[in-house]
Coordinates of N, CA, C and O and ligand atoms in Angstrom, one line a residue:
M29 N 0.9 -1.2 0.0 CA 0.0 0.0 0.0 C 0.9 1.2 0.0 O 1.7 1.4 0.9
S30 N 0.6 2.1 -1.0 CA 1.5 3.3 -1.1 C 0.9 4.3 -0.1 O -0.1 4.2 0.5
L31 N 1.7 5.4 0.0 CA 1.2 6.5 0.8 C -0.1 7.2 0.3 O -0.8 7.8 1.0
H32 N -0.4 6.9 -1.0 CA -1.5 7.6 -1.6 C -2.6 6.6 -2.0 O -3.5 6.9 -2.8
T33 N -2.6 5.5 -1.3 CA -3.7 4.5 -1.6 C -5.0 5.1 -1.1 O -5.1 5.8 -0.1
P34 N -6.1 4.8 -1.9 CA -7.4 5.2 -1.5 C -7.9 4.5 -0.2 O -7.5 3.4 0.1
Y35 N -8.8 5.2 0.6 CA -9.3 4.6 1.8 C -10.3 3.5 1.5 O -11.2 3.6 0.7
D36 N -10.1 2.3 2.2 CA -10.9 1.2 2.0 C -11.9 1.1 3.2 O -11.5 0.8 4.3
P37 N -13.2 1.3 3.0 CA -14.1 1.4 4.1 C -14.3 0.0 4.8 O -14.9 -0.1 5.8
Q38 N -13.7 -1.1 4.2 CA -13.8 -2.4 4.8 C -12.6 -2.7 5.6 O -12.5 -3.9 6.1
N39 N -11.7 -1.8 5.8 CA -10.5 -2.1 6.7 C -11.0 -2.4 8.1 O -12.1 -1.9 8.5
I40 N -10.2 -3.1 8.9 CA -10.7 -3.6 10.2 C -11.0 -2.5 11.1 O -12.0 -2.6 11.9
F41 N -10.3 -1.4 11.1 CA -10.6 -0.3 12.1 C -11.9 0.4 11.7 O -12.7 0.7 12.6
A42 N -12.2 0.5 10.4 CA -13.5 1.0 10.0 C -14.6 0.1 10.4 O -15.7 0.6 10.9
R43 N -14.4 -1.2 10.4 CA -15.4 -2.1 10.8 C -15.6 -2.1 12.3 O -16.7 -2.2 12.8
I44 N -14.5 -1.9 13.0 CA -14.6 -1.7 14.5 C -15.4 -0.4 14.8 O -16.3 -0.4 15.7
I45 N -15.2 0.7 14.1 CA -15.9 1.9 14.4 C -17.4 1.7 14.1 O -18.2 2.2 14.9
R46 N -17.7 1.0 13.1 CA -19.1 0.8 12.7 C -19.8 -0.3 13.6 O -21.0 -0.6 13.5
G47 N -19.0 -0.9 14.5 CA -19.5 -2.0 15.4 C -19.7 -3.3 14.7 O -20.4 -4.2 15.2
E48 N -19.0 -3.5 13.6 CA -19.2 -4.7 12.8 C -18.1 -5.8 13.2 O -18.2 -6.9 12.9
A49 N -17.1 -5.3 13.9 CA -16.0 -6.2 14.5 C -15.8 -5.8 15.9 O -16.0 -4.6 16.3
P50 N -15.4 -6.8 16.8 CA -15.2 -6.5 18.2 C -13.9 -5.8 18.5 O -13.0 -5.8 17.6
C51 N -13.8 -5.2 19.6 CA -12.6 -4.7 20.1 C -12.6 -4.6 21.6 O -13.7 -4.6 22.2
Y52 N -11.4 -4.5 22.2 CA -11.3 -4.2 23.7 C -11.3 -2.7 23.9 O -10.2 -2.1 24.1
K53 N -12.5 -2.1 23.8 CA -12.5 -0.6 23.9 C -12.1 -0.1 25.3 O -12.6 -0.6 26.3
V54 N -11.3 0.9 25.3 CA -11.0 1.6 26.6 C -11.5 3.0 26.7 O -11.6 3.5 27.7
Y55 N -11.8 3.6 25.5 CA -12.3 5.0 25.5 C -13.0 5.3 24.2 O -12.6 4.8 23.2
E56 N -14.0 6.1 24.3 CA -14.6 6.7 23.1 C -15.3 8.0 23.4 O -15.8 8.2 24.5
D57 N -15.2 8.9 22.4 CA -16.0 10.1 22.5 C -16.5 10.3 21.0 O -16.4 9.4 20.2
E58 N -17.1 11.5 20.7 CA -17.6 11.8 19.4 C -16.6 11.6 18.3 O -17.0 11.1 17.2
D59 N -15.4 11.9 18.6 CA -14.4 12.0 17.5 C -13.3 10.9 17.5 O -12.7 10.7 16.5
V60 N -13.1 10.3 18.7 CA -12.0 9.4 18.9 C -12.4 8.1 19.5 O -13.3 8.1 20.4
L61 N -11.8 7.0 19.1 CA -12.0 5.7 19.7 C -10.6 5.1 20.1 O -9.6 5.3 19.3
A62 N -10.5 4.4 21.2 CA -9.3 3.8 21.6 C -9.6 2.4 22.1 O -10.5 2.2 22.8
F63 N -8.7 1.5 21.7 CA -8.9 0.1 22.1 C -7.5 -0.6 22.2 O -6.5 -0.1 21.7
L64 N -7.5 -1.8 22.9 CA -6.2 -2.5 23.1 C -5.8 -3.1 21.8 O -6.7 -3.7 21.0
D65 N -4.5 -3.1 21.5 CA -4.0 -3.8 20.3 C -4.1 -5.3 20.6 O -3.8 -5.8 21.7
L66 N -4.7 -6.0 19.6 CA -4.9 -7.5 19.8 C -3.6 -8.2 19.7 O -3.5 -9.4 20.2
Y67 N -2.6 -7.7 19.2 CA -1.2 -8.3 19.1 C -0.2 -7.3 19.7 O 0.6 -6.8 19.1
P68 N -0.3 -7.2 21.1 CA 0.4 -6.1 21.7 C 1.9 -6.3 21.7 O 2.4 -7.5 21.8
Q69 N 2.6 -5.2 21.6 CA 4.1 -5.3 21.7 C 4.6 -5.1 23.1 O 5.7 -5.4 23.4
S70 N 3.6 -4.7 24.0 CA 3.9 -4.8 25.5 C 2.5 -4.7 26.1 O 1.5 -4.2 25.5
P71 N 2.3 -5.1 27.4 CA 1.0 -5.1 28.0 C 0.5 -3.6 28.1 O 1.2 -2.8 28.5
G72 N -0.7 -3.4 27.6 CA -1.3 -2.1 27.7 C -1.2 -1.4 26.3 O -1.7 -0.2 26.2
H73 N -0.6 -2.0 25.3 CA -0.4 -1.4 24.0 C -1.8 -1.0 23.5 O -2.7 -1.9 23.4
T74 N -2.0 0.3 23.3 CA -3.3 0.8 23.0 C -3.3 1.6 21.6 O -2.2 2.2 21.3
L75 N -4.4 1.5 20.9 CA -4.5 2.2 19.6 C -5.5 3.3 19.7 O -6.6 3.1 20.3
V76 N -5.2 4.4 19.2 CA -6.1 5.6 19.2 C -6.4 6.0 17.8 O -5.5 6.2 17.0
I77 N -7.7 6.0 17.5 CA -8.0 6.3 16.1 C -9.1 7.4 16.0 O -10.0 7.5 16.9
P78 N -9.1 8.1 14.9 CA -10.3 9.1 14.6 C -11.5 8.3 14.2 O -11.3 7.3 13.4
R79 N -12.6 8.7 14.6 CA -13.9 7.9 14.3 C -14.5 8.4 13.0 O -15.3 7.7 12.4
R80 N -14.3 9.7 12.7 CA -15.2 10.3 11.7 C -14.4 10.7 10.4 O -14.9 11.3 9.6
S81 N -13.1 10.3 10.4 CA -12.3 10.6 9.2 C -11.9 9.4 8.4 O -11.4 8.4 9.0
A82 N -12.2 9.4 7.2 CA -11.7 8.3 6.3 C -10.3 8.6 5.8 O -10.1 9.0 4.7
A83 N -9.4 8.6 6.8 CA -8.0 9.0 6.5 C -7.1 7.7 6.6 O -7.2 7.0 7.6
V84 N -6.4 7.5 5.6 CA -5.4 6.3 5.5 C -4.2 6.6 6.4 O -3.8 5.8 7.2
N85 N -3.8 7.8 6.4 CA -2.5 8.2 7.1 C -2.4 9.6 7.4 O -3.4 10.4 7.2
L86 N -1.3 10.1 7.9 CA -1.2 11.4 8.4 C -1.3 12.5 7.3 O -1.8 13.6 7.5
L87 N -1.1 12.1 6.0 CA -1.2 13.0 4.9 C -2.6 13.4 4.7 O -2.9 14.5 4.2
D88 N -3.5 12.5 5.0 CA -5.0 12.7 4.7 C -5.8 13.4 5.8 O -6.9 13.8 5.6
L89 N -5.3 13.3 7.0 CA -6.1 13.7 8.2 C -6.3 15.2 8.3 O -5.3 15.9 8.3
E90 N -7.5 15.7 8.5 CA -7.7 17.1 8.7 C -7.1 17.5 10.0 O -7.1 16.8 11.0
T91 N -6.7 18.8 10.0 CA -5.9 19.3 11.2 C -6.8 19.2 12.5 O -6.2 18.8 13.5
G92 N -8.1 19.5 12.4 CA -8.9 19.5 13.6 C -9.0 18.1 14.2 O -8.9 17.9 15.4
A93 N -9.1 17.1 13.3 CA -9.2 15.7 13.7 C -7.9 15.2 14.3 O -7.8 14.5 15.3
L94 N -6.8 15.7 13.7 CA -5.4 15.4 14.3 C -5.3 15.9 15.7 O -4.7 15.3 16.6
C95 N -5.7 17.2 15.9 CA -5.6 17.8 17.2 C -6.4 17.0 18.2 O -6.0 16.7 19.3
R96 N -7.7 16.6 17.9 CA -8.5 15.8 18.8 C -7.8 14.4 19.1 O -7.7 14.0 20.2
L97 N -7.2 13.8 18.0 CA -6.6 12.5 18.2 C -5.4 12.6 19.2 O -5.3 11.8 20.1
M98 N -4.6 13.6 19.0 CA -3.4 13.8 19.9 C -3.8 14.2 21.3 O -3.1 13.9 22.2
T99 N -4.8 15.0 21.4 CA -5.3 15.4 22.7 C -5.7 14.2 23.5 O -5.4 14.0 24.7
V100 N -6.5 13.3 22.8 CA -6.9 12.1 23.5 C -5.7 11.2 23.8 O -5.6 10.5 24.8
A101 N -4.8 11.1 22.8 CA -3.6 10.3 23.0 C -2.8 10.7 24.3 O -2.3 9.9 25.0
Q102 N -2.7 12.0 24.5 CA -2.0 12.5 25.7 C -2.8 12.1 26.9 O -2.2 11.6 27.9
R103 N -4.1 12.2 26.9 CA -4.9 11.9 28.1 C -4.8 10.4 28.4 O -4.6 10.0 29.6
L104 N -4.8 9.6 27.4 CA -4.7 8.1 27.6 C -3.3 7.7 28.0 O -3.1 6.8 28.8
T105 N -2.3 8.4 27.5 CA -0.9 8.1 27.9 C -0.8 8.4 29.4 O -0.2 7.6 30.2
R106 N -1.4 9.5 29.9 CA -1.3 9.8 31.3 C -2.0 8.7 32.1 O -1.5 8.2 33.2
A107 N -3.2 8.2 31.6 CA -3.9 7.2 32.3 C -3.1 5.9 32.3 O -3.1 5.2 33.4
L108 N -2.5 5.5 31.2 CA -1.6 4.3 31.1 C -0.5 4.4 32.2 O -0.2 3.4 32.8
V109 N 0.1 5.6 32.2 CA 1.2 5.7 33.2 C 0.8 5.6 34.6 O 1.4 4.9 35.4
E110 N -0.4 6.2 34.9 CA -0.9 6.1 36.3 C -1.3 4.6 36.6 O -1.0 4.1 37.7
E111 N -1.9 3.9 35.7 CA -2.4 2.6 36.0 C -1.3 1.5 35.9 O -1.3 0.6 36.8
L112 N -0.4 1.6 34.9 CA 0.5 0.5 34.7 C 1.9 0.8 35.2 O 2.8 -0.1 35.2
Q113 N 2.2 2.1 35.5 CA 3.5 2.5 36.0 C 4.6 2.0 35.1 O 5.6 1.5 35.7
P114 N 4.6 2.2 33.8 CA 5.7 1.9 33.0 C 6.8 2.9 33.2 O 6.6 4.0 33.8
E115 N 8.0 2.6 32.8 CA 9.1 3.6 32.9 C 9.2 4.5 31.7 O 9.9 5.5 31.7
G116 N 8.5 4.1 30.6 CA 8.5 4.9 29.4 C 7.2 4.6 28.6 O 6.6 3.6 28.9
V117 N 6.9 5.5 27.7 CA 5.8 5.2 26.8 C 6.2 5.6 25.4 O 6.7 6.8 25.2
Q118 N 6.1 4.7 24.5 CA 6.5 5.0 23.1 C 5.2 5.3 22.3 O 4.3 4.5 22.3
L119 N 5.2 6.4 21.6 CA 4.1 6.7 20.7 C 4.6 6.4 19.3 O 5.7 6.9 18.9
A120 N 3.8 5.7 18.5 CA 4.3 5.4 17.1 C 3.1 5.6 16.1 O 2.0 5.5 16.5
Q121 N 3.5 6.0 14.9 CA 2.4 6.2 13.9 C 3.1 6.0 12.6 O 4.0 6.7 12.2
F122 N 2.6 4.9 11.8 CA 3.3 4.5 10.6 C 2.5 4.9 9.4 O 1.3 4.8 9.4
N123 N 3.2 5.4 8.4 CA 2.5 5.9 7.2 C 3.0 5.1 6.0 O 4.2 5.3 5.6
G124 N 2.2 4.2 5.4 CA 2.6 3.4 4.2 C 3.2 2.1 4.6 O 3.8 2.0 5.7
A125 N 3.0 1.1 3.8 CA 3.5 -0.2 4.1 C 5.0 -0.2 4.2 O 5.6 -0.9 5.1
A126 N 5.7 0.6 3.5 CA 7.1 0.7 3.6 C 7.6 1.2 4.9 O 8.7 0.9 5.3
A127 N 6.7 1.9 5.6 CA 7.1 2.3 7.0 C 6.6 1.4 8.1 O 6.7 1.7 9.3
G128 N 5.9 0.3 7.7 CA 5.4 -0.7 8.6 C 3.9 -0.6 8.9 O 3.4 -1.4 9.7
Q129 N 3.2 0.2 8.2 CA 1.8 0.3 8.4 C 1.1 -1.0 7.8 O 1.4 -1.4 6.7
T130 N 0.2 -1.5 8.7 CA -0.5 -2.8 8.2 C -2.0 -2.6 8.2 O -2.7 -3.4 7.6
V131 N -2.5 -1.6 8.9 CA -4.0 -1.3 8.8 C -4.1 0.2 8.3 O -3.5 1.1 8.9
F132 N -4.9 0.3 7.3 CA -4.9 1.6 6.5 C -6.0 2.5 6.9 O -6.7 3.0 6.0
H133 N -6.2 2.7 8.2 CA -7.0 3.8 8.8 C -6.0 4.4 9.8 O -5.6 3.7 10.7
I134 N -5.8 5.7 9.7 CA -4.7 6.3 10.6 C -4.9 5.9 12.1 O -6.1 5.9 12.6
H135 N -3.8 5.7 12.8 CA -3.9 5.4 14.2 C -2.6 5.7 14.9 O -1.5 5.7 14.2
V136 N -2.7 6.0 16.2 CA -1.5 6.2 17.0 C -1.3 5.0 17.9 O -2.3 4.6 18.6
H137 N -0.1 4.5 18.0 CA 0.2 3.4 19.0 C 0.7 4.1 20.3 O 1.6 4.9 20.2
L138 N 0.1 3.6 21.4 CA 0.7 4.0 22.7 C 1.2 2.7 23.3 O 0.5 1.8 23.6
V139 N 2.5 2.7 23.5 CA 3.2 1.4 23.9 C 3.9 1.6 25.2 O 5.0 2.3 25.2
P140 N 3.4 1.1 26.3 CA 4.1 1.2 27.6 C 5.5 0.5 27.5 O 5.5 -0.6 26.9
R141 N 6.5 1.1 28.0 CA 7.9 0.5 28.0 C 8.5 0.3 29.4 O 8.3 1.2 30.2
Y142 N 9.2 -0.7 29.6 CA 9.8 -1.1 30.8 C 11.3 -1.3 30.6 O 11.7 -1.9 29.7
A143 N 12.1 -0.7 31.5 CA 13.5 -0.8 31.4 C 13.9 -2.3 31.3 O 13.5 -3.1 32.0
G144 N 14.8 -2.5 30.3 CA 15.3 -3.9 30.2 C 14.4 -4.8 29.5 O 14.8 -6.0 29.2
Q145 N 13.2 -4.4 29.1 CA 12.3 -5.3 28.4 C 12.2 -4.8 26.9 O 11.7 -3.7 26.7
G146 N 12.5 -5.7 26.0 CA 12.4 -5.3 24.6 C 11.0 -5.3 24.2 O 10.1 -5.6 24.9
L147 N 10.8 -4.9 22.9 CA 9.4 -4.8 22.3 C 9.1 -6.1 21.7 O 10.0 -6.8 21.1
G148 N 7.8 -6.6 21.8 CA 7.4 -7.7 21.1 C 7.4 -7.4 19.6 O 7.5 -6.2 19.2
I149 N 7.2 -8.4 18.8 CA 7.2 -8.2 17.3 C 5.9 -7.5 16.9 O 4.8 -7.9 17.4
H150 N 6.0 -6.6 16.0 CA 4.8 -5.8 15.5 C 3.8 -6.7 14.9 O 4.1 -7.5 14.0
A151 N 2.5 -6.6 15.4 CA 1.3 -7.2 14.8 C 1.5 -8.7 14.6 O 1.1 -9.3 13.6
A152 N 2.2 -9.4 15.6 CA 2.6 -10.8 15.4 C 1.9 -11.8 16.3 O 1.4 -12.9 15.8
Q153 N 1.8 -11.5 17.6 CA 1.3 -12.6 18.5 C 0.1 -12.1 19.2 O 0.1 -11.1 20.0
E154 N -1.0 -12.9 19.1 CA -2.3 -12.5 19.7 C -2.2 -12.7 21.2 O -1.7 -13.7 21.7
A155 N -2.7 -11.7 21.9 CA -2.6 -11.7 23.4 C -3.7 -12.7 23.9 O -4.7 -12.9 23.2
D156 N -3.5 -13.1 25.1 CA -4.5 -13.9 25.8 C -5.8 -13.1 26.1 O -5.7 -12.0 26.6
P157 N -7.0 -13.6 25.6 CA -8.2 -12.8 25.8 C -8.5 -12.4 27.2 O -8.9 -11.3 27.5
D158 N -8.2 -13.3 28.2 CA -8.4 -13.0 29.6 C -7.5 -11.8 30.1 O -8.0 -10.9 30.8
A159 N -6.3 -11.8 29.6 CA -5.4 -10.8 30.0 C -5.8 -9.4 29.4 O -5.8 -8.4 30.0
L160 N -6.3 -9.5 28.1 CA -6.8 -8.2 27.5 C -8.0 -7.7 28.2 O -8.2 -6.5 28.5
Q161 N -8.9 -8.6 28.6 CA -10.1 -8.2 29.3 C -9.8 -7.6 30.6 O -10.4 -6.6 31.0
A162 N -8.8 -8.2 31.4 CA -8.5 -7.6 32.7 C -7.9 -6.2 32.5 O -8.2 -5.3 33.3
L163 N -7.0 -6.1 31.5 CA -6.4 -4.8 31.3 C -7.4 -3.8 30.9 O -7.4 -2.6 31.3
Q164 N -8.3 -4.2 30.0 CA -9.4 -3.3 29.5 C -10.2 -2.8 30.8 O -10.4 -1.5 30.9
A165 N -10.5 -3.6 31.7 CA -11.3 -3.2 32.9 C -10.5 -2.2 33.7 O -11.1 -1.2 34.1
R166 N -9.2 -2.4 33.9 CA -8.4 -1.5 34.6 C -8.3 -0.1 34.0 O -8.4 0.9 34.6
L167 N -8.1 -0.2 32.6 CA -7.9 1.1 31.9 C -9.2 1.9 31.8 O -9.2 3.1 31.9
V168 N -10.3 1.2 31.6 CA -11.6 1.9 31.5 C -11.8 2.6 32.8 O -12.2 3.8 32.8
R169 N -11.6 2.0 33.9 CA -11.8 2.6 35.2 C -10.9 3.8 35.4 O -11.3 4.9 35.8
R170 N -9.6 3.6 35.0 CA -8.7 4.7 35.2 C -8.9 5.9 34.3 O -8.9 7.0 34.7
I171 N -9.3 5.6 33.1 CA -9.5 6.7 32.1 C -10.8 7.5 32.5 O -10.8 8.7 32.4
A172 N -11.8 6.7 32.9 CA -13.1 7.4 33.3 C -12.8 8.3 34.5 O -13.5 9.4 34.6
A173 N -11.8 8.0 35.4 CA -11.5 8.9 36.5 C -10.6 10.0 36.1 O -10.3 10.9 37.0
S174 N -10.1 10.0 34.9 CA -9.1 11.1 34.5 C -9.9 12.2 33.7 O -11.1 12.0 33.4
S175 N -9.2 13.3 33.5 CA -9.9 14.3 32.7 C -9.0 14.8 31.6 O -7.8 14.5 31.6
Ligands
AMP7 P1 0.1 -0.6 11.9 O1 1.0 -1.7 11.5 O2 0.8 0.6 12.4 O3 -0.9 -0.3 10.8 O4 -0.7 -1.1 13.2 C1 -1.8 -1.8 13.1 C2 -2.0 -2.4 14.5 O5 -3.3 -3.0 14.6 C3 -1.0 -3.6 14.8 O6 -0.3 -3.3 16.0 C4 -1.9 -4.8 15.0 O7 -1.4 -5.6 16.0 C5 -3.2 -4.1 15.3 N1 -4.4 -4.9 15.0 C6 -4.7 -5.5 13.9 N2 -6.0 -6.0 13.9 C7 -6.5 -5.6 15.1 C8 -7.8 -5.8 15.7 N3 -8.8 -6.4 15.1 N4 -8.0 -5.3 17.0 C9 -6.9 -4.6 17.6 N5 -5.7 -4.4 17.0 C10 -5.5 -4.9 15.8

């Protein structure tokens, strides 16, 4: 997929937004949805996506939607830090297959990082559903208590 590929409304994140596919949702508002990565690179790996933009990547996204996306990414990063106490948090956003993008609806990765612990392989190993559910419950509570 090139940087200029057209938006495919059947991509998995579009289907999640429309409620046609499940996700471990941790946050939503009018503009933004966030859910746990099914193939996390570390526990708590969260994806933040715009709900109302048919944007493949950063080149396509309207400035207003980008601001909303990053505002929520900051709020969720704070909640992740409070709840999971990582030593670092890595934000990532890939544009185009050549850069590692595998789902072509723009998204930001929030990846908690711990000293001495490497990253899991990108989009490779599905997490245990019970572990995802437990993390989801913790993060939903923590995010709801945050502002
Ligand atoms: P990227 O490679 O930057 O496009 O990231 C796509 C991310 O989506 C990867 O980290 C995948 O593990 C993740 N992913 C793919 N399908 C799903 C899904 N159904 N639910 C949650 N995360 C997903």
